[in-house]
Coordinates of C-alpha atoms and ligand atoms in Angstrom, one line a residue:
M1 CA -17.8 -21.7 10.8
T2 CA -16.4 -18.1 11.2
S3 CA -19.2 -14.4 11.1
I4 CA -17.0 -14.0 8.2
S5 CA -17.6 -17.0 6.4
L6 CA -21.0 -17.6 7.8
S7 CA -22.2 -13.9 6.4
R8 CA -20.5 -14.5 2.7
R9 CA -23.1 -17.7 2.0
R10 CA -26.3 -15.3 3.1
F11 CA -25.4 -13.7 0.9
L12 CA -24.8 -15.4 -1.4
H13 CA -27.8 -17.1 -0.6
A14 CA -30.4 -14.5 -0.5
A15 CA -29.0 -13.4 -4.3
G16 CA -31.4 -15.0 -6.9
A17 CA -33.7 -17.6 -7.2
S18 CA -33.7 -19.6 -10.1
A19 CA -32.7 -23.2 -9.5
L20 CA -29.7 -22.5 -12.2
T21 CA -29.1 -20.1 -9.4
I22 CA -29.1 -21.8 -6.3
S23 CA -27.2 -24.4 -7.6
L24 CA -24.2 -21.8 -8.5
M25 CA -24.4 -20.9 -5.5
G26 CA -24.1 -24.6 -3.8
R27 CA -20.8 -24.9 -5.9
I28 CA -19.7 -21.2 -4.9
T29 CA -20.5 -22.6 -1.2
D30 CA -18.5 -25.2 -1.1
I31 CA -15.7 -24.0 -2.4
Q32 CA -15.0 -21.1 -0.8
A33 CA -16.3 -23.6 2.3
Q34 CA -13.0 -25.3 1.2
A35 CA -10.8 -22.5 1.5
D36 CA -12.6 -21.5 5.1
S37 CA -12.1 -24.8 6.7
A38 CA -7.9 -24.9 5.4
A39 CA -8.0 -20.9 6.6
A40 CA -9.3 -22.1 10.6
H41 CA -6.8 -24.5 10.8
A42 CA -3.5 -22.4 9.5
A43 CA -4.8 -19.7 12.2
T44 CA -4.3 -22.7 14.8
L45 CA -0.7 -23.3 13.3
D46 CA 2.4 -21.3 14.6
Y47 CA 4.1 -19.6 12.5
H48 CA 6.7 -22.7 11.9
S49 CA 4.0 -24.5 10.6
L50 CA 2.5 -22.0 8.6
A51 CA 4.7 -22.4 6.1
G52 CA 3.3 -25.3 5.2
Q53 CA 0.5 -23.5 3.2
Y54 CA 2.5 -22.3 1.1
S55 CA 3.7 -23.8 -2.1
L56 CA 7.7 -22.2 -2.0
A57 CA 9.7 -24.5 -3.7
P58 CA 11.8 -26.0 -0.8
Q59 CA 15.1 -24.3 -2.0
V60 CA 14.1 -21.4 -1.6
S61 CA 14.7 -18.3 0.6
Y62 CA 11.7 -16.3 0.6
L63 CA 12.6 -12.2 2.2
N64 CA 11.1 -10.6 0.4
H65 CA 7.2 -10.1 0.7
G66 CA 7.3 -6.4 -0.1
S67 CA 8.3 -6.9 -3.6
I68 CA 5.2 -9.8 -4.9
G69 CA 3.5 -12.1 -1.8
T70 CA 3.4 -14.9 -2.7
I71 CA -0.3 -16.9 -2.0
P72 CA -2.2 -19.6 0.4
I73 CA -2.0 -22.7 -1.3
N74 CA -6.1 -22.5 -0.4
V75 CA -6.7 -19.1 -1.9
Q76 CA -4.6 -20.3 -4.7
Q77 CA -7.5 -23.7 -5.1
A78 CA -10.3 -21.4 -4.3
H79 CA -9.1 -19.5 -7.7
I80 CA -8.4 -22.5 -9.1
S81 CA -11.8 -23.9 -8.4
Y82 CA -13.2 -20.4 -9.6
L83 CA -11.6 -19.7 -13.3
Q84 CA -13.0 -23.5 -14.2
L85 CA -17.3 -22.9 -12.7
C86 CA -16.7 -19.9 -14.9
E87 CA -15.2 -22.2 -17.8
T88 CA -18.4 -23.8 -18.0
N89 CA -20.5 -20.8 -19.1
P90 CA -18.0 -17.5 -19.8
W91 CA -21.5 -15.0 -20.0
L92 CA -23.1 -16.3 -17.2
H93 CA -20.7 -16.0 -14.8
M94 CA -18.7 -12.8 -16.8
W95 CA -21.8 -11.0 -17.4
G96 CA -25.0 -13.0 -15.7
G97 CA -24.6 -11.4 -12.3
V98 CA -24.5 -14.5 -10.2
W99 CA -21.0 -13.1 -9.5
D100 CA -22.9 -9.5 -8.2
S101 CA -22.7 -10.4 -4.3
G102 CA -20.0 -12.7 -4.2
R103 CA -17.5 -9.1 -5.1
E104 CA -19.9 -6.9 -3.0
Q105 CA -19.0 -9.0 -0.4
V106 CA -15.5 -9.1 -1.1
R107 CA -15.4 -5.4 -1.8
Q108 CA -17.6 -5.8 1.4
Q109 CA -14.5 -7.2 3.5
A110 CA -11.6 -5.2 2.2
A111 CA -13.5 -2.5 3.7
E112 CA -13.3 -4.4 6.6
M113 CA -10.0 -4.9 6.7
L114 CA -9.0 -1.3 5.5
G115 CA -11.0 0.5 8.6
C116 CA -14.4 2.2 5.9
N117 CA -16.8 2.1 4.7
A118 CA -18.2 -0.8 1.5
D119 CA -19.3 2.1 -0.5
Q120 CA -16.0 4.5 0.2
L121 CA -14.1 1.7 -2.0
A122 CA -12.8 1.1 -5.9
L123 CA -11.6 -2.2 -6.3
T124 CA -9.1 -1.3 -8.3
H125 CA -6.2 -3.0 -10.4
N126 CA -3.2 -2.6 -8.4
V127 CA -1.7 1.1 -6.2
T128 CA -0.5 2.3 -10.1
E129 CA -4.0 2.5 -11.6
T130 CA -5.4 4.8 -8.8
F131 CA -2.7 7.4 -8.7
N132 CA -3.2 7.3 -12.0
L133 CA -6.8 8.7 -12.1
L134 CA -5.9 10.2 -9.2
A135 CA -3.6 12.4 -11.5
Q136 CA -5.8 12.6 -14.0
G137 CA -9.4 13.4 -12.3
L138 CA -8.6 16.2 -9.9
P139 CA -8.9 19.8 -10.6
L140 CA -5.3 21.2 -10.4
V141 CA -5.1 24.2 -12.8
I142 CA -1.4 25.9 -13.5
G143 CA -0.2 27.2 -10.2
D144 CA -0.8 24.5 -8.0
E145 CA 1.6 22.2 -6.5
V146 CA 1.5 18.8 -6.0
L147 CA 4.2 17.3 -3.2
F148 CA 6.1 14.1 -2.5
S149 CA 8.7 12.9 -0.9
S150 CA 12.2 10.5 -2.3
L151 CA 10.8 7.5 -0.5
N152 CA 7.5 7.5 -2.7
H153 CA 7.4 5.0 -5.4
P154 CA 6.7 5.5 -9.0
G155 CA 3.4 3.6 -9.5
A156 CA 2.6 7.0 -7.3
S157 CA 4.9 9.4 -8.0
I158 CA 5.5 8.9 -12.5
C159 CA 1.8 9.5 -13.4
W160 CA 1.9 13.5 -11.5
T161 CA 5.5 14.0 -13.2
H162 CA 3.7 12.8 -16.8
Q163 CA 0.4 14.9 -15.9
S164 CA 2.0 18.4 -15.2
Q165 CA 3.7 18.6 -18.1
R166 CA 0.5 18.6 -20.4
R167 CA -1.8 20.7 -17.4
G168 CA 0.5 22.5 -15.8
F169 CA 0.7 22.1 -12.8
T170 CA 3.7 21.9 -10.6
I171 CA 5.9 18.9 -9.0
K172 CA 8.0 19.6 -6.1
Q173 CA 10.2 16.4 -5.1
F174 CA 12.2 16.6 -1.9
N175 CA 15.2 15.0 -1.3
F176 CA 14.0 12.6 2.0
P177 CA 16.6 12.9 4.8
L178 CA 18.1 9.0 4.6
V179 CA 21.1 9.2 6.7
D180 CA 19.5 10.6 9.6
V181 CA 15.2 8.7 9.9
L182 CA 16.8 6.0 12.0
N183 CA 16.7 8.5 14.7
Y184 CA 13.8 10.0 14.1
S185 CA 10.1 10.7 16.2
V186 CA 7.2 11.3 14.0
D187 CA 7.4 15.5 15.2
D188 CA 10.9 15.7 13.3
I189 CA 9.4 13.7 10.2
V190 CA 5.2 15.5 10.7
A191 CA 8.2 19.1 10.7
L192 CA 10.1 17.4 7.9
Y193 CA 7.4 17.4 4.9
A194 CA 5.0 20.7 7.1
Q195 CA 8.7 23.2 5.7
E196 CA 8.6 20.9 2.0
I197 CA 4.5 22.7 2.3
T198 CA 3.6 26.3 0.5
D199 CA 0.8 28.3 -0.3
K200 CA 0.9 26.6 -3.2
T201 CA 0.2 23.0 -2.1
R202 CA -3.0 21.8 -2.8
V203 CA -1.6 18.0 -2.6
L204 CA 0.6 15.8 -0.3
V205 CA 0.7 12.4 -1.8
L206 CA 3.6 9.9 0.4
P207 CA 3.9 5.6 1.6
H208 CA 2.7 5.0 4.6
I209 CA 5.2 2.7 4.7
D210 CA 7.3 3.4 1.3
N211 CA 8.9 0.5 -0.2
T212 CA 13.0 2.0 -0.1
I213 CA 13.5 1.8 4.5
G214 CA 10.3 1.0 5.1
L215 CA 9.6 4.2 7.1
R216 CA 5.8 3.9 8.5
H217 CA 5.2 7.4 9.0
P218 CA 2.3 8.8 11.4
I219 CA -0.4 9.1 8.4
T220 CA -3.1 11.1 10.4
E221 CA -0.6 13.4 12.3
L222 CA 0.8 14.4 7.8
A223 CA -2.7 14.4 7.0
N224 CA -3.9 16.6 10.0
M225 CA -0.7 18.6 10.3
A226 CA -1.1 19.4 6.2
H227 CA -4.7 20.3 6.2
A228 CA -4.1 22.8 8.6
K229 CA -1.6 24.2 6.2
G230 CA -3.8 24.3 3.9
V231 CA -3.1 21.5 1.2
E232 CA -6.2 19.8 -0.3
F233 CA -5.7 16.7 -0.3
V234 CA -3.3 13.9 1.6
L235 CA -3.4 11.0 -0.8
V236 CA -0.9 7.8 1.2
D237 CA -0.1 5.1 -0.9
G238 CA -0.3 2.1 1.2
A239 CA 1.2 -0.7 -1.3
Q240 CA 3.9 -2.2 2.3
T241 CA 1.0 -2.1 5.0
F242 CA -2.8 -3.4 3.9
G243 CA -2.6 -7.4 4.8
M244 CA 0.9 -6.5 7.5
L245 CA -0.7 -3.9 9.3
P246 CA -4.5 -3.6 11.3
L247 CA -5.2 -0.3 9.8
E248 CA -8.2 2.2 10.3
V249 CA -8.2 4.4 6.6
A250 CA -11.8 6.4 7.1
S251 CA -10.3 7.6 10.2
S252 CA -7.2 8.2 9.5
G253 CA -7.9 12.4 7.5
V254 CA -6.0 11.4 4.6
D255 CA -8.6 11.6 1.7
V256 CA -7.5 8.8 -0.3
Y257 CA -5.3 5.1 0.4
A258 CA -4.5 3.9 -2.3
T259 CA -4.0 -0.1 -2.7
S260 CA -2.4 -3.5 -3.3
P261 CA -3.9 -6.8 -2.2
H262 CA -0.8 -9.0 -4.3
K263 CA 1.7 -8.1 -1.7
W264 CA 0.3 -8.8 2.2
V265 CA -2.6 -9.9 1.5
Q266 CA -1.9 -12.4 -0.8
A267 CA -4.0 -12.6 -3.1
P268 CA -3.9 -13.4 -7.1
K269 CA -2.1 -10.4 -8.8
G270 CA -3.7 -7.4 -10.1
L271 CA -5.8 -6.4 -8.6
G272 CA -6.4 -3.1 -5.8
A273 CA -8.4 -1.3 -3.6
A274 CA -9.1 2.6 -3.2
Y275 CA -10.9 4.6 -0.5
I276 CA -12.1 7.2 -1.4
N277 CA -13.6 10.3 0.8
K278 CA -17.2 11.5 0.0
K279 CA -15.2 15.2 -0.6
L280 CA -12.7 14.2 -2.7
F281 CA -14.8 11.8 -4.4
K282 CA -17.1 14.9 -5.3
S283 CA -14.1 16.8 -6.9
L284 CA -12.6 13.0 -8.5
Q285 CA -12.9 12.7 -12.9
P286 CA -13.0 8.6 -13.1
M287 CA -10.1 7.9 -15.7
W288 CA -12.0 5.0 -18.1
V289 CA -15.4 5.0 -18.5
T290 CA -18.0 3.1 -20.0
W291 CA -21.6 1.9 -20.0
G292 CA -20.6 1.6 -15.5
Q293 CA -21.2 5.3 -15.3
E294 CA -25.2 5.8 -15.7
R295 CA -26.0 2.9 -13.8
W296 CA -23.1 3.3 -10.5
H297 CA -23.9 6.8 -10.8
G298 CA -23.0 8.4 -7.2
S299 CA -21.3 5.0 -6.5
V300 CA -17.7 4.9 -5.7
R301 CA -18.1 2.1 -8.6
V302 CA -17.7 4.2 -10.9
F303 CA -13.9 4.4 -10.8
E304 CA -13.1 0.4 -11.7
D305 CA -15.8 1.1 -15.3
Y306 CA -12.6 -0.8 -17.6
G307 CA -15.6 -3.3 -18.6
T308 CA -14.9 -6.9 -17.8
R309 CA -12.6 -7.8 -15.1
N310 CA -10.9 -11.0 -13.8
F311 CA -14.2 -11.8 -11.3
P312 CA -12.7 -15.8 -10.9
A313 CA -9.0 -13.5 -9.4
L314 CA -11.8 -11.1 -7.1
M315 CA -13.8 -13.9 -5.6
A316 CA -10.3 -15.4 -4.9
L317 CA -9.5 -11.9 -3.1
G318 CA -13.1 -12.7 -0.7
D319 CA -10.7 -15.6 0.1
A320 CA -6.9 -14.2 0.8
L321 CA -8.7 -11.8 2.9
H322 CA -10.3 -14.4 5.0
F323 CA -6.9 -16.1 5.2
Q324 CA -5.6 -13.3 6.9
A325 CA -8.5 -12.3 8.6
Q326 CA -8.4 -16.2 10.3
L327 CA -4.5 -15.1 10.8
G328 CA -5.3 -12.0 13.2
A329 CA -4.6 -9.1 12.4
V330 CA -3.1 -8.0 16.7
K331 CA -1.2 -11.2 16.5
K332 CA 0.6 -10.5 12.9
L333 CA 1.9 -7.5 14.5
E334 CA 3.5 -9.0 17.1
R335 CA 5.0 -11.7 15.1
Y336 CA 6.5 -8.8 12.5
Q337 CA 7.8 -6.7 15.4
A338 CA 9.4 -10.0 16.9
L339 CA 11.5 -10.7 13.3
W340 CA 12.2 -7.1 13.3
R341 CA 13.6 -6.8 16.8
H342 CA 16.0 -10.1 16.1
T343 CA 16.9 -9.1 12.5
M344 CA 17.9 -5.0 14.2
A345 CA 19.9 -6.7 16.8
K346 CA 21.6 -10.2 13.9
V347 CA 23.1 -7.1 12.2
D348 CA 23.6 -4.9 14.9
A349 CA 26.0 -7.9 15.4
T350 CA 27.4 -8.5 12.9
S351 CA 31.0 -6.9 11.1
G352 CA 30.1 -6.3 7.2
L353 CA 26.1 -4.6 7.9
V354 CA 24.0 -1.3 8.2
W355 CA 21.6 -0.6 9.8
K356 CA 19.4 1.7 7.5
S357 CA 15.4 1.1 9.1
P358 CA 14.3 3.3 11.9
R359 CA 14.6 2.1 15.3
N360 CA 12.4 3.1 16.7
W361 CA 9.2 0.1 15.6
D362 CA 6.3 2.7 15.8
L363 CA 7.8 4.2 12.6
S364 CA 8.1 0.4 10.8
G365 CA 6.7 -2.5 9.7
S366 CA 8.2 -5.1 8.3
L367 CA 9.8 -3.9 5.9
Y368 CA 14.3 -3.3 5.9
S369 CA 17.4 -1.8 4.5
I370 CA 20.4 -3.3 5.7
G371 CA 23.3 -1.9 4.0
I372 CA 26.5 -3.5 2.8
K373 CA 29.6 -2.6 2.8
H374 CA 32.0 -5.4 0.7
A375 CA 30.2 -5.1 -3.1
K376 CA 27.6 -3.8 -4.7
A377 CA 23.6 -4.9 -3.6
S378 CA 22.6 -6.4 -6.9
D379 CA 25.7 -8.1 -7.1
T380 CA 24.9 -10.1 -3.8
A381 CA 21.5 -10.2 -3.9
K382 CA 22.0 -12.5 -7.6
V383 CA 24.6 -14.4 -5.7
L384 CA 22.8 -14.8 -2.9
F385 CA 19.9 -15.8 -5.3
E386 CA 22.0 -17.7 -7.9
K387 CA 23.9 -20.0 -5.1
H388 CA 21.6 -20.0 -1.9
G389 CA 17.8 -19.1 -3.3
V390 CA 17.2 -16.6 -0.7
V391 CA 15.3 -13.4 -2.1
V392 CA 16.3 -10.5 -1.5
R393 CA 15.5 -6.7 -2.8
P394 CA 18.6 -4.7 -3.6
F395 CA 19.6 -1.3 -3.6
D396 CA 22.7 0.1 -5.9
D397 CA 21.7 3.5 -4.5
P398 CA 25.2 5.1 -3.1
Q399 CA 23.7 6.0 -0.3
L400 CA 21.7 2.9 0.7
N401 CA 23.7 0.3 -1.1
S402 CA 21.5 -2.4 0.9
L403 CA 18.7 -5.4 0.6
R404 CA 15.7 -4.9 1.6
V405 CA 14.6 -8.2 3.7
S406 CA 10.7 -8.1 4.2
P407 CA 9.6 -11.0 5.8
N408 CA 6.4 -12.3 6.6
V409 CA 4.6 -14.4 9.8
F410 CA 6.0 -18.0 8.7
T411 CA 9.5 -16.4 7.6
T412 CA 11.3 -18.2 10.7
E413 CA 14.4 -16.0 12.6
A414 CA 16.7 -18.0 11.4
E415 CA 16.7 -17.7 7.7
I416 CA 17.5 -14.6 8.6
N417 CA 20.9 -16.1 10.8
R418 CA 21.2 -17.5 7.7
F419 CA 21.1 -14.5 5.1
C420 CA 23.4 -12.3 7.8
E421 CA 26.0 -15.3 7.7
L422 CA 25.3 -16.0 3.7
I423 CA 26.4 -12.5 3.3
T424 CA 29.9 -13.2 5.7
Q425 CA 30.6 -15.7 4.1
L426 CA 30.6 -13.2 0.8
A427 CA 33.0 -10.6 2.3
Ligands
PLP1 C1 5.2 1.2 -1.8 C2 4.7 0.3 -3.5 N1 3.7 1.4 -3.4 C3 3.0 1.5 -4.7 C4 3.7 -0.1 -6.2 C5 3.4 0.1 -6.9 O1 2.5 -1.6 -6.6 P1 1.7 -1.7 -8.4 O2 2.7 -2.2 -9.3 O3 1.1 -3.3 -7.3 O4 1.4 -1.0 -8.2 C6 4.8 -0.6 -4.5 C7 5.6 -2.1 -4.9 O5 6.1 -2.5 -5.2 C8 4.7 0.1 -3.7 O6 5.9 -1.0 -3.0

């Protein structure tokens, strides 16, 4: 039994004393014990056997974990059990408080994986929600500028454009030079952002790993540079990193780190988490308000005050976090690096394919862009899926015309080889 599973049990048992509560806690503990034991088993498997812990169809080669993750079977089963338990008495589970301590335990687990305190972490729905909260709730006025690059995802960009039209602050979006990025260093990236900052820039928004070419932005160096130049808030979109990279967000120097565990944490869809530091917390107005404003006054929970929430999914997030923790952050990263190196070598050796992502591992992750020459990327992706079951994300942008590959730890080298060979055949 692991320390996390023990602490989860202790927490839940400490939560209530009535016979009914104890019997419910017992059922929750049973659900978690089953999920924990499957997670412990998964941690002992080699990456090839780990694929058996998921329910991907045998004909599917899933190289698109960056779009949406696939949930381990034990987490799916825990989720179903929480749903069934909820339906034995919906009022009790949603409003009777029996899952309140479980929710706080999930917050604690997520905070541990992100590297922050639980009281700095809001449990939201996704990254898009957090950026909408920021665009609506930060005190920006006419003359203030919000800066981001073309690598920003729409979920972290469109809300600023929308709000700027209503409130009069300015948006500055610059084109990230996709062609040069292959051989960029940390200093090059910091210099690129630095030259765009003006004395009007109050907010800098950037992805930790972007969803197009998979550049791992040096967030600490960027946050230090931006703050030194007078930028008040550095806001990071961590949709592609939570569960992929080991993280220490509280000491990274950023003001907000927003993420969506339905990608690399492989949690139920529609759950988010946002680290909000104390400085920004004081300036931010909530986007949704109901009875929680009074109850949670002074706590980051005021940003998750959206009324009825999906408790069964939230509880299963705890099991997903536990599963990922058991696999080990450093071990996973080593596997991602090995797959990245293998894919880059294979692409370099295959005529008709062009590597379009950074070649420096410190600026990379498990998401990369492979340019194709012979056909439109989206047409190729369609054929790859419909005829061969290979799932990748196409980008038709003329500078890229690429297929984005985002493997998980259990993706095999053979799948990567097959993907490259299929494209050669299609050409
Ligand atoms: C980098 C990045 N940011 C934001 C998002 C939006 O995520 P969500 O829909 O979970 O808010 C995505 C989704 O693919 C993404 O890749």
